[in-house]
Coordinates of C-alpha atoms and ligand atoms in Angstrom, one line a residue:
M1 CA -201.3 6.8 -1.8
S2 CA -200.7 10.5 -2.4
L3 CA -203.0 13.5 -1.7
R4 CA -205.1 13.7 -4.9
S5 CA -206.9 17.0 -5.5
D6 CA -208.1 16.7 -9.1
A7 CA -211.3 15.1 -10.2
Y8 CA -211.2 11.6 -11.9
I9 CA -213.2 11.1 -15.1
D10 CA -212.7 8.4 -17.7
G11 CA -209.4 7.3 -16.1
Q12 CA -208.0 10.8 -16.3
W13 CA -207.1 13.2 -13.4
R14 CA -209.0 16.4 -14.3
G15 CA -208.4 19.9 -13.1
G16 CA -210.7 22.8 -13.6
A17 CA -210.6 26.6 -14.2
K18 CA -212.3 27.2 -10.8
R19 CA -211.3 25.4 -7.6
F20 CA -212.7 25.4 -4.0
A21 CA -211.0 25.0 -0.7
V22 CA -211.3 21.9 1.5
L23 CA -210.9 22.9 5.1
N24 CA -210.0 21.0 8.3
P25 CA -213.1 21.4 10.5
A26 CA -210.9 21.4 13.7
T27 CA -208.8 24.3 12.7
Q28 CA -210.4 25.8 9.6
E29 CA -207.0 25.4 7.8
Q30 CA -207.0 24.7 4.1
I31 CA -206.0 21.2 3.2
A32 CA -206.3 21.4 -0.6
E33 CA -208.2 23.0 -3.5
V34 CA -210.4 20.8 -5.6
P35 CA -212.0 21.5 -9.1
D36 CA -215.5 23.1 -9.0
L37 CA -217.0 21.1 -11.9
G38 CA -220.5 21.4 -13.3
A39 CA -223.2 19.6 -15.3
A40 CA -221.0 19.4 -18.5
E41 CA -218.3 17.4 -16.7
A42 CA -221.0 15.2 -15.1
E43 CA -222.4 14.4 -18.6
E44 CA -218.9 13.7 -19.7
A45 CA -218.4 11.2 -16.8
I46 CA -221.8 9.6 -17.5
A47 CA -220.8 9.1 -21.2
A48 CA -217.4 7.6 -20.1
A49 CA -219.2 5.2 -17.7
H50 CA -221.6 4.3 -20.6
R51 CA -218.7 3.5 -22.9
A52 CA -217.0 1.4 -20.2
F53 CA -220.1 -0.6 -19.3
P54 CA -220.2 -3.3 -22.0
A55 CA -216.7 -4.5 -21.5
W56 CA -216.9 -4.4 -17.7
A57 CA -220.2 -6.2 -17.6
A58 CA -218.9 -8.8 -20.0
K59 CA -216.1 -9.8 -17.5
S60 CA -216.8 -12.8 -15.3
A61 CA -217.7 -12.2 -11.7
K62 CA -214.4 -13.9 -10.7
E63 CA -212.4 -11.5 -12.9
R64 CA -214.2 -8.5 -11.3
A65 CA -213.7 -9.9 -7.9
A66 CA -209.9 -10.1 -8.4
V67 CA -209.9 -6.3 -9.0
M68 CA -212.1 -5.7 -6.0
R69 CA -209.8 -7.8 -3.9
A70 CA -206.7 -5.8 -5.1
W71 CA -208.6 -2.6 -4.3
Y72 CA -209.4 -3.9 -0.8
D73 CA -205.8 -4.9 -0.2
L74 CA -204.5 -1.5 -1.3
M75 CA -206.9 0.2 1.0
M76 CA -205.9 -1.9 3.9
A77 CA -202.2 -1.5 3.1
D78 CA -202.7 2.3 3.2
I79 CA -205.2 2.3 6.1
D80 CA -203.2 4.7 8.3
R81 CA -202.9 7.4 5.6
L82 CA -206.6 6.9 4.7
A83 CA -207.6 7.3 8.4
A84 CA -205.5 10.5 8.7
L85 CA -207.2 11.9 5.6
I86 CA -210.7 11.0 6.8
S87 CA -209.9 12.6 10.1
R88 CA -208.3 15.7 8.6
E89 CA -211.2 16.6 6.2
G90 CA -214.1 15.2 8.3
G91 CA -212.9 15.9 11.9
K92 CA -213.5 12.5 13.5
P93 CA -210.7 11.1 15.8
V94 CA -208.0 9.1 14.0
A95 CA -208.9 5.9 15.8
E96 CA -212.5 6.2 14.7
A97 CA -211.4 7.2 11.2
K98 CA -209.4 4.0 11.0
G99 CA -212.5 2.1 12.0
E100 CA -214.3 3.8 9.1
A101 CA -211.5 3.0 6.6
A102 CA -211.6 -0.7 7.6
Y103 CA -215.4 -0.7 7.4
G104 CA -215.2 1.1 4.0
A105 CA -212.7 -1.4 2.7
S106 CA -214.8 -4.3 3.9
F107 CA -217.4 -3.6 1.2
M108 CA -214.8 -4.2 -1.5
E109 CA -214.0 -7.6 -0.2
W110 CA -217.5 -8.6 0.6
F111 CA -219.2 -7.6 -2.6
G112 CA -216.4 -8.9 -4.8
E113 CA -217.0 -12.3 -3.3
E114 CA -220.8 -12.0 -3.1
A115 CA -221.2 -11.0 -6.8
K116 CA -220.0 -14.5 -7.6
R117 CA -223.3 -15.7 -6.1
A118 CA -225.7 -13.5 -8.1
Y119 CA -227.9 -16.6 -8.8
G120 CA -231.1 -16.6 -10.8
R121 CA -233.8 -19.2 -10.3
T122 CA -235.5 -22.0 -12.3
I123 CA -239.3 -21.8 -11.8
P124 CA -241.4 -24.9 -12.0
T125 CA -243.4 -24.6 -15.2
T126 CA -247.2 -24.2 -15.5
T127 CA -247.3 -25.6 -19.1
A128 CA -245.5 -28.7 -20.5
T129 CA -244.2 -26.8 -23.5
R130 CA -242.4 -24.0 -21.5
R131 CA -239.5 -23.7 -19.2
Y132 CA -239.0 -20.7 -17.0
V133 CA -235.8 -19.2 -15.6
T134 CA -234.6 -15.8 -14.2
I135 CA -231.1 -14.4 -14.7
K136 CA -229.4 -11.5 -12.8
Q137 CA -227.8 -8.8 -14.9
P138 CA -226.1 -5.5 -14.1
I139 CA -228.3 -2.4 -14.5
G140 CA -225.9 -0.2 -16.4
V141 CA -224.5 3.3 -15.5
C142 CA -225.1 4.2 -11.9
A143 CA -224.9 7.6 -10.3
A144 CA -224.3 8.3 -6.6
I145 CA -224.3 11.3 -4.2
T146 CA -222.9 10.8 -0.7
P147 CA -222.6 12.9 2.5
W148 CA -219.5 14.0 4.5
N149 CA -220.1 12.2 7.8
F150 CA -218.5 8.9 6.4
P151 CA -216.3 10.3 3.7
M152 CA -215.3 6.8 2.6
A153 CA -217.8 4.2 3.8
M154 CA -220.9 5.9 2.3
I155 CA -219.1 5.7 -1.1
T156 CA -217.9 2.1 -1.0
R157 CA -221.3 0.8 0.3
K158 CA -222.6 1.9 -3.1
A159 CA -219.6 1.7 -5.5
A160 CA -218.5 -1.8 -4.3
P161 CA -221.8 -3.6 -5.1
A162 CA -222.3 -1.6 -8.2
I163 CA -218.9 -2.4 -9.7
A164 CA -218.7 -6.0 -8.4
A165 CA -222.1 -6.7 -10.1
G166 CA -220.7 -5.4 -13.5
N167 CA -222.1 -1.8 -13.5
T168 CA -220.1 1.4 -13.9
I169 CA -220.6 4.4 -11.6
V170 CA -220.3 8.2 -11.5
L171 CA -219.9 9.7 -8.0
K172 CA -220.5 13.2 -6.7
P173 CA -218.8 13.4 -3.3
P174 CA -219.7 15.9 -0.7
S175 CA -218.1 19.4 -1.0
Q176 CA -216.7 19.2 2.5
T177 CA -214.9 15.8 2.1
P178 CA -214.0 15.1 -1.5
L179 CA -210.4 14.1 -0.9
T180 CA -211.1 10.7 0.5
A181 CA -213.2 9.9 -2.6
L182 CA -210.2 10.9 -4.8
A183 CA -207.8 8.8 -2.7
L184 CA -210.2 5.9 -3.4
A185 CA -210.1 6.6 -7.1
E186 CA -206.3 6.5 -7.0
L187 CA -206.3 3.1 -5.3
G188 CA -209.0 1.8 -7.7
E189 CA -206.8 2.8 -10.6
R190 CA -203.8 1.0 -9.1
A191 CA -206.0 -2.1 -8.5
G192 CA -206.7 -2.3 -12.2
L193 CA -210.1 -0.7 -12.7
P194 CA -210.5 0.1 -16.4
A195 CA -211.1 3.8 -17.4
G196 CA -214.7 4.9 -16.9
V197 CA -215.7 2.3 -14.4
F198 CA -215.4 4.6 -11.4
N199 CA -215.6 8.4 -11.9
V200 CA -215.5 11.2 -9.3
V201 CA -216.9 14.6 -10.2
T202 CA -216.2 17.2 -7.6
T203 CA -218.2 20.4 -7.1
H204 CA -219.0 23.2 -4.7
D205 CA -221.2 25.6 -6.6
H206 CA -222.9 23.2 -9.0
T207 CA -224.3 20.6 -6.7
S208 CA -227.9 20.9 -7.9
A209 CA -227.0 21.1 -11.6
I210 CA -225.0 17.8 -11.2
G211 CA -227.8 16.2 -9.2
K212 CA -230.2 17.2 -12.1
A213 CA -227.9 15.7 -14.7
F214 CA -227.7 12.5 -12.7
C215 CA -231.5 12.2 -12.2
E216 CA -232.5 13.2 -15.7
S217 CA -229.9 11.5 -17.9
P218 CA -231.4 8.6 -19.9
L219 CA -227.9 6.9 -19.8
V220 CA -228.1 6.7 -16.0
R221 CA -230.1 3.6 -15.1
K222 CA -229.7 3.7 -11.3
F223 CA -229.4 6.5 -8.8
S224 CA -228.3 6.1 -5.2
F225 CA -228.3 8.9 -2.6
T226 CA -227.2 9.1 1.0
G227 CA -228.0 12.4 2.8
S228 CA -230.9 14.4 4.2
T229 CA -234.5 13.3 3.8
E230 CA -235.3 16.8 2.3
V231 CA -232.8 16.5 -0.6
G232 CA -233.4 12.7 -1.0
K233 CA -237.2 13.3 -1.6
K234 CA -236.5 15.9 -4.3
L235 CA -233.9 13.8 -6.1
G236 CA -235.9 10.6 -5.9
A237 CA -239.0 12.4 -7.4
A238 CA -236.8 13.9 -10.2
C239 CA -235.5 10.4 -11.1
V240 CA -238.9 8.8 -11.2
G241 CA -240.5 11.8 -12.9
S242 CA -238.0 12.0 -15.7
T243 CA -236.6 8.6 -16.6
V244 CA -238.1 6.1 -14.1
K245 CA -234.7 4.9 -13.1
R246 CA -234.0 2.6 -10.2
V247 CA -233.6 4.6 -7.0
S248 CA -232.0 3.9 -3.5
L249 CA -232.3 6.4 -0.7
E250 CA -230.4 6.3 2.6
L251 CA -231.8 9.3 4.5
G252 CA -232.1 10.9 7.9
G253 CA -233.0 9.1 11.2
N254 CA -234.3 9.9 14.6
A255 CA -233.1 6.8 16.5
P256 CA -234.7 6.0 19.9
L257 CA -232.5 4.3 22.5
I258 CA -234.7 2.7 25.2
V259 CA -233.3 1.8 28.6
F260 CA -235.7 -0.5 30.5
A261 CA -235.5 -0.9 34.3
D262 CA -234.3 -4.5 33.9
A263 CA -231.3 -3.5 31.9
D264 CA -227.7 -3.9 32.9
L265 CA -227.1 -0.1 33.5
D266 CA -223.4 -0.1 33.0
L267 CA -223.8 -1.9 29.6
A268 CA -226.6 0.6 28.8
V269 CA -224.3 3.6 29.6
R270 CA -221.5 2.2 27.5
G271 CA -223.9 1.4 24.6
T272 CA -225.5 4.9 24.8
I273 CA -222.1 6.6 24.6
A274 CA -221.0 4.3 21.7
S275 CA -224.2 5.1 19.8
K276 CA -224.8 8.7 20.7
F277 CA -221.3 10.1 20.6
R278 CA -219.8 8.4 17.6
N279 CA -218.5 11.0 15.2
A280 CA -219.6 13.7 17.7
G281 CA -223.2 12.6 17.2
Q282 CA -223.0 13.1 13.4
T283 CA -224.2 9.8 12.1
C284 CA -227.6 8.8 10.8
V285 CA -227.8 5.9 13.2
C286 CA -226.7 7.9 16.3
A287 CA -229.2 7.5 19.2
N288 CA -231.0 10.8 18.9
R289 CA -233.2 10.5 22.0
I290 CA -232.7 8.3 25.1
L291 CA -235.9 7.0 26.6
V292 CA -235.4 5.9 30.2
E293 CA -237.8 4.0 32.5
D294 CA -239.0 5.9 35.5
A295 CA -237.6 3.5 38.1
I296 CA -234.0 3.9 37.0
Y297 CA -234.2 7.4 35.4
D298 CA -232.2 9.1 38.2
A299 CA -229.6 6.3 38.6
F300 CA -229.0 6.0 34.8
S301 CA -228.9 9.8 34.2
K302 CA -226.2 10.2 36.9
K303 CA -224.0 7.4 35.6
L304 CA -224.4 8.6 32.0
A305 CA -223.6 12.3 32.8
E306 CA -220.5 11.2 34.8
A307 CA -219.2 9.2 31.9
V308 CA -220.0 11.8 29.3
A309 CA -218.3 14.5 31.3
K310 CA -215.1 12.5 31.0
L311 CA -215.1 12.3 27.2
K312 CA -212.0 13.9 25.7
V313 CA -212.7 16.6 23.2
G314 CA -210.2 17.9 20.7
R315 CA -208.6 17.7 17.2
G316 CA -208.9 14.3 15.6
D317 CA -205.1 13.8 15.5
E318 CA -204.6 14.4 19.2
P319 CA -203.9 11.2 21.1
G320 CA -206.9 9.9 23.1
V321 CA -209.4 12.3 21.6
E322 CA -213.0 10.8 21.6
I323 CA -215.0 13.8 20.3
G324 CA -213.9 15.9 17.4
P325 CA -215.4 19.1 15.9
L326 CA -218.7 19.5 14.1
I327 CA -218.5 19.7 10.4
D328 CA -219.1 23.4 10.0
G329 CA -220.4 26.6 11.5
K330 CA -224.0 25.9 10.5
A331 CA -223.9 22.6 12.4
I332 CA -222.7 24.3 15.5
E333 CA -225.4 27.0 15.3
K334 CA -228.1 24.3 14.8
V335 CA -227.0 22.4 17.9
E336 CA -226.8 25.6 20.0
R337 CA -230.3 26.6 18.9
M338 CA -231.8 23.2 19.7
V339 CA -230.2 23.0 23.1
A340 CA -231.2 26.6 24.0
E341 CA -234.8 25.9 23.1
A342 CA -234.9 22.7 25.2
L343 CA -233.3 24.6 28.2
A344 CA -235.8 27.4 27.8
A345 CA -238.7 24.8 27.8
G346 CA -237.5 23.2 31.1
A347 CA -234.8 20.7 30.2
V348 CA -231.7 20.7 32.5
A349 CA -228.1 20.2 31.3
L350 CA -226.5 17.5 33.6
T351 CA -223.2 18.1 31.8
G352 CA -222.2 20.3 28.8
G353 CA -225.0 22.4 27.3
K354 CA -222.6 24.9 25.5
K355 CA -219.8 25.2 23.0
H356 CA -216.4 23.7 24.0
D357 CA -213.3 25.9 24.2
A358 CA -211.3 23.5 21.9
G359 CA -212.2 25.7 18.9
A360 CA -214.9 27.5 16.9
Q361 CA -216.6 24.2 15.8
F362 CA -216.5 22.2 19.0
Y363 CA -219.6 21.5 21.1
A364 CA -219.3 20.1 24.7
P365 CA -220.6 16.5 25.1
T366 CA -224.0 17.1 26.7
V367 CA -226.7 15.2 28.6
L368 CA -230.1 16.9 28.9
A369 CA -232.6 15.7 31.6
N370 CA -236.3 16.5 31.8
V371 CA -236.8 16.4 28.0
T372 CA -240.4 16.1 26.8
R373 CA -241.9 14.7 23.6
E374 CA -242.7 18.1 22.3
M375 CA -239.1 19.5 22.3
R376 CA -237.2 19.7 19.0
V377 CA -234.4 17.6 20.4
N378 CA -236.9 14.7 20.5
R379 CA -238.6 15.4 17.2
E380 CA -235.7 16.2 14.9
E381 CA -232.3 14.8 14.2
I382 CA -229.8 16.7 16.3
F383 CA -226.5 15.6 14.5
G384 CA -224.4 16.7 17.5
P385 CA -223.0 15.4 20.8
V386 CA -226.2 16.0 22.8
A387 CA -228.1 13.2 24.6
P388 CA -231.7 14.2 25.6
L389 CA -233.3 12.0 28.3
I390 CA -237.0 11.3 28.2
R391 CA -238.8 9.6 31.1
F392 CA -241.4 6.8 30.4
K393 CA -243.5 4.6 32.7
S394 CA -244.4 1.4 30.7
E395 CA -243.3 -0.6 27.7
D396 CA -246.3 0.5 25.7
E397 CA -245.4 4.2 26.3
A398 CA -241.8 3.6 25.3
V399 CA -242.8 1.9 22.1
S400 CA -245.3 4.7 21.4
I401 CA -242.7 7.4 21.9
A402 CA -240.1 5.5 19.8
N403 CA -242.5 5.1 16.9
D404 CA -243.9 8.6 17.0
T405 CA -241.7 10.0 14.2
P406 CA -241.8 10.0 10.4
F407 CA -238.3 8.3 10.5
G408 CA -237.4 4.7 10.9
L409 CA -233.7 4.0 10.4
A410 CA -232.1 2.5 13.6
S411 CA -233.3 1.9 17.1
Y412 CA -231.7 0.5 20.2
F413 CA -232.9 -0.9 23.5
F414 CA -231.4 -2.4 26.6
T415 CA -233.2 -5.2 28.6
R416 CA -232.3 -8.5 30.2
D417 CA -235.8 -9.9 29.5
V418 CA -235.7 -12.2 26.5
N419 CA -239.5 -12.1 26.0
R420 CA -239.4 -8.3 26.0
A421 CA -236.4 -8.4 23.6
W422 CA -238.5 -10.2 20.9
R423 CA -241.7 -8.3 21.6
V424 CA -240.1 -4.8 21.4
A425 CA -237.9 -5.7 18.4
E426 CA -241.1 -6.7 16.5
R427 CA -243.1 -3.6 17.5
I428 CA -240.5 -1.0 16.7
E429 CA -240.9 0.7 13.3
S430 CA -237.4 0.8 12.0
G431 CA -235.1 -1.0 9.5
M432 CA -232.5 -1.9 12.1
V433 CA -232.9 -2.8 15.8
S434 CA -229.9 -3.3 18.1
I435 CA -230.5 -5.0 21.4
N436 CA -228.0 -4.4 24.3
D437 CA -225.4 -3.0 21.8
G438 CA -224.8 0.6 20.7
I439 CA -222.9 -0.3 17.4
F440 CA -223.9 -2.7 14.8
S441 CA -223.0 -1.6 11.2
N442 CA -220.8 -3.9 9.1
E443 CA -220.7 -5.2 5.5
V444 CA -222.8 -8.3 5.9
I445 CA -226.0 -6.7 7.3
P446 CA -228.8 -5.1 5.3
F447 CA -228.5 -1.4 6.3
G448 CA -231.5 0.8 5.6
G449 CA -234.6 2.5 6.8
W450 CA -238.4 2.4 7.0
K451 CA -240.7 5.3 6.5
E452 CA -239.0 8.6 5.5
S453 CA -235.6 7.1 6.3
G454 CA -235.3 5.7 2.8
L455 CA -235.7 3.1 0.1
G456 CA -233.6 0.0 -0.3
R457 CA -230.7 -1.6 1.6
E458 CA -227.0 -1.3 1.5
G459 CA -224.7 -4.1 2.6
G460 CA -225.5 -7.8 2.8
V461 CA -227.0 -9.9 0.0
E462 CA -229.8 -7.2 -0.2
G463 CA -227.1 -4.6 -1.0
L464 CA -226.1 -6.5 -4.2
E465 CA -229.7 -6.9 -5.3
E466 CA -229.9 -3.1 -5.5
Y467 CA -227.4 -3.2 -8.4
L468 CA -228.9 -6.1 -10.4
E469 CA -231.9 -6.4 -12.7
T470 CA -233.9 -9.6 -12.6
K471 CA -234.8 -10.9 -16.1
F472 CA -237.4 -13.5 -16.6
V473 CA -236.8 -15.8 -19.6
N474 CA -239.5 -18.1 -21.1
F475 CA -238.3 -21.0 -23.2
G476 CA -241.4 -21.8 -25.3
G477 CA -242.2 -24.4 -27.9
F478 CA -240.6 -27.1 -25.8
V479 CA -241.1 -30.6 -27.0
Ligands
LIG501 P1 -227.4 16.7 2.5 O1 -227.4 18.2 2.6 O2 -228.6 16.1 1.9 O3 -226.1 16.4 1.6 C1 -225.7 15.1 1.2 C2 -225.2 15.1 -0.2 O4 -226.2 15.6 -1.1 C3 -224.0 16.0 -0.4 O5 -223.1 15.4 -1.4 C4 -224.6 17.3 -1.0 O6 -223.7 18.0 -1.8 C5 -225.7 16.7 -1.8 N1 -226.7 17.7 -2.1 C6 -227.3 18.6 -1.3 N2 -228.3 19.3 -2.0 C7 -228.4 18.7 -3.2 C8 -229.2 19.0 -4.3 N3 -230.1 19.9 -4.4 N4 -229.0 18.2 -5.5 C9 -228.0 17.3 -5.5 N5 -227.2 17.0 -4.4 C10 -227.4 17.7 -3.3 O7 -227.0 16.0 3.8 P2 -226.0 16.4 4.9 O8 -226.6 17.3 5.9 O9 -224.7 16.8 4.3 O10 -225.8 14.9 5.5 C11 -226.4 14.5 6.7 C12 -227.7 13.7 6.5 O11 -227.3 12.5 5.8 C13 -228.4 13.4 7.7 O12 -229.7 13.6 7.6 C14 -228.0 11.9 7.9 O13 -228.9 11.2 8.7 C15 -228.0 11.4 6.5 N6 -227.3 10.2 6.4 C16 -228.0 9.0 6.2 C17 -227.3 7.8 6.1 C18 -228.0 6.6 5.9 O14 -227.4 5.6 5.6 N7 -229.4 6.5 6.0 C19 -225.9 7.8 6.3 C20 -225.2 9.0 6.5 C21 -225.9 10.2 6.6 P3 -222.8 19.2 -1.3 O15 -221.9 18.7 -0.3 O16 -222.1 19.7 -2.5 O17 -223.8 20.2 -0.7

């Protein structure tokens, strides 16, 4: 795999008159310059995907699976280079980036296999002269927009089910991390993807114009977005308002992590760190607020703060680094502002609470005690390495705080009581609940949110359904 810096449309590598710089967030050094394309190139890519669709859809699932498998094998063979690239443009530690590359590749393998099982149904008839069946068919041209926090996996979680099911796709990657998307295109080309099946349109200044083209094009039959709730709402409305296309939205979260007094505290500390500090707190499923039962609040806070103070901060390619930089200057400012507000309102920093001296975009891993429900660190997604601790006195209170948010993506809790485990899992309003474990994402589970965290699921059998139409067929006049 080489470092690709041109866009990829209709099987061709495409430059552009204007280019924009992709920076390493740890050092602000330039890695490459990528074409700043616009709506015209997006339309061109959509037309190419439209031309490629009939032949790709006509292949058997087994033939498509062979290409998916080859794509997966190439990704795994190049996993170290992919990890280095993800780390360089996105900032996460190389070991974590390698985890993302394997996670990203796993969707190619899983959906290639799973698309062979896109079964319809036979429905017992209501009338002697009729027979009823359903069949599953690809939708057509799909368009996708993805965020920078998982430069690879957020793409493959959409592209793999789309392509395996017989659709074609046009992707607009994030402006901060387009290089991993282009590496993926190179590996897809080598795996034998026909021209037009997977297209990557890079941009910096024309994001909204490309989004508009995706949402309003009558040739695009399905739109899938991962990113902020604010942008997702607008694009979802534009899709439905213009062409009533199918829409999937993977949006923001505000995950609660509840530590009950009966929990194994060491396990809870490890789980909290795994969930909260992954990618320096910049994932949609990061624990955003830690609810701790009164009886163990002091003991848990102390253990957590001691462990967090030992996390190694630095550039993603330094050995042993656990916390990398935040993605850009705006992200650092937002975290600084939210922490300052919490401290002014009575929170106490048990560790961290300020920027880190590793560089301009580094924030020290932080634990805040005495946080209240009113503070912004409880109400909004922090997207940084800051763990706010909120005290609660009863299970009812914990569930009420956990559900008191418009979001409902992930939630976590720690308990040794099996009755409570069922009870709380059922009462929490979120698409995913993880008990006694801070990490849960993989290719076989249905990933997605309730409430304003989104529409639809990615991964698992549910993730394939998002890229299939169900057609009902009536065989009448049967004698
Ligand atoms: P964002 O601002 O919404 O950006 C995400 C993507 O949308 C980028 O590709 C961005 O392009 C594009 N975009 C922004 N404005 C647009 C517009 N008006 N029209 C068309 N496209 C537009 O989100 P972010 O802050 O980068 O990403 C973090 C958010 O994503 C968090 O809220 C996080 O929780 C969420 N997220 C959710 C999931 C999930 O599965 N639920 C997973 C990961 C992240 P540019 O880069 O060109 O601006």
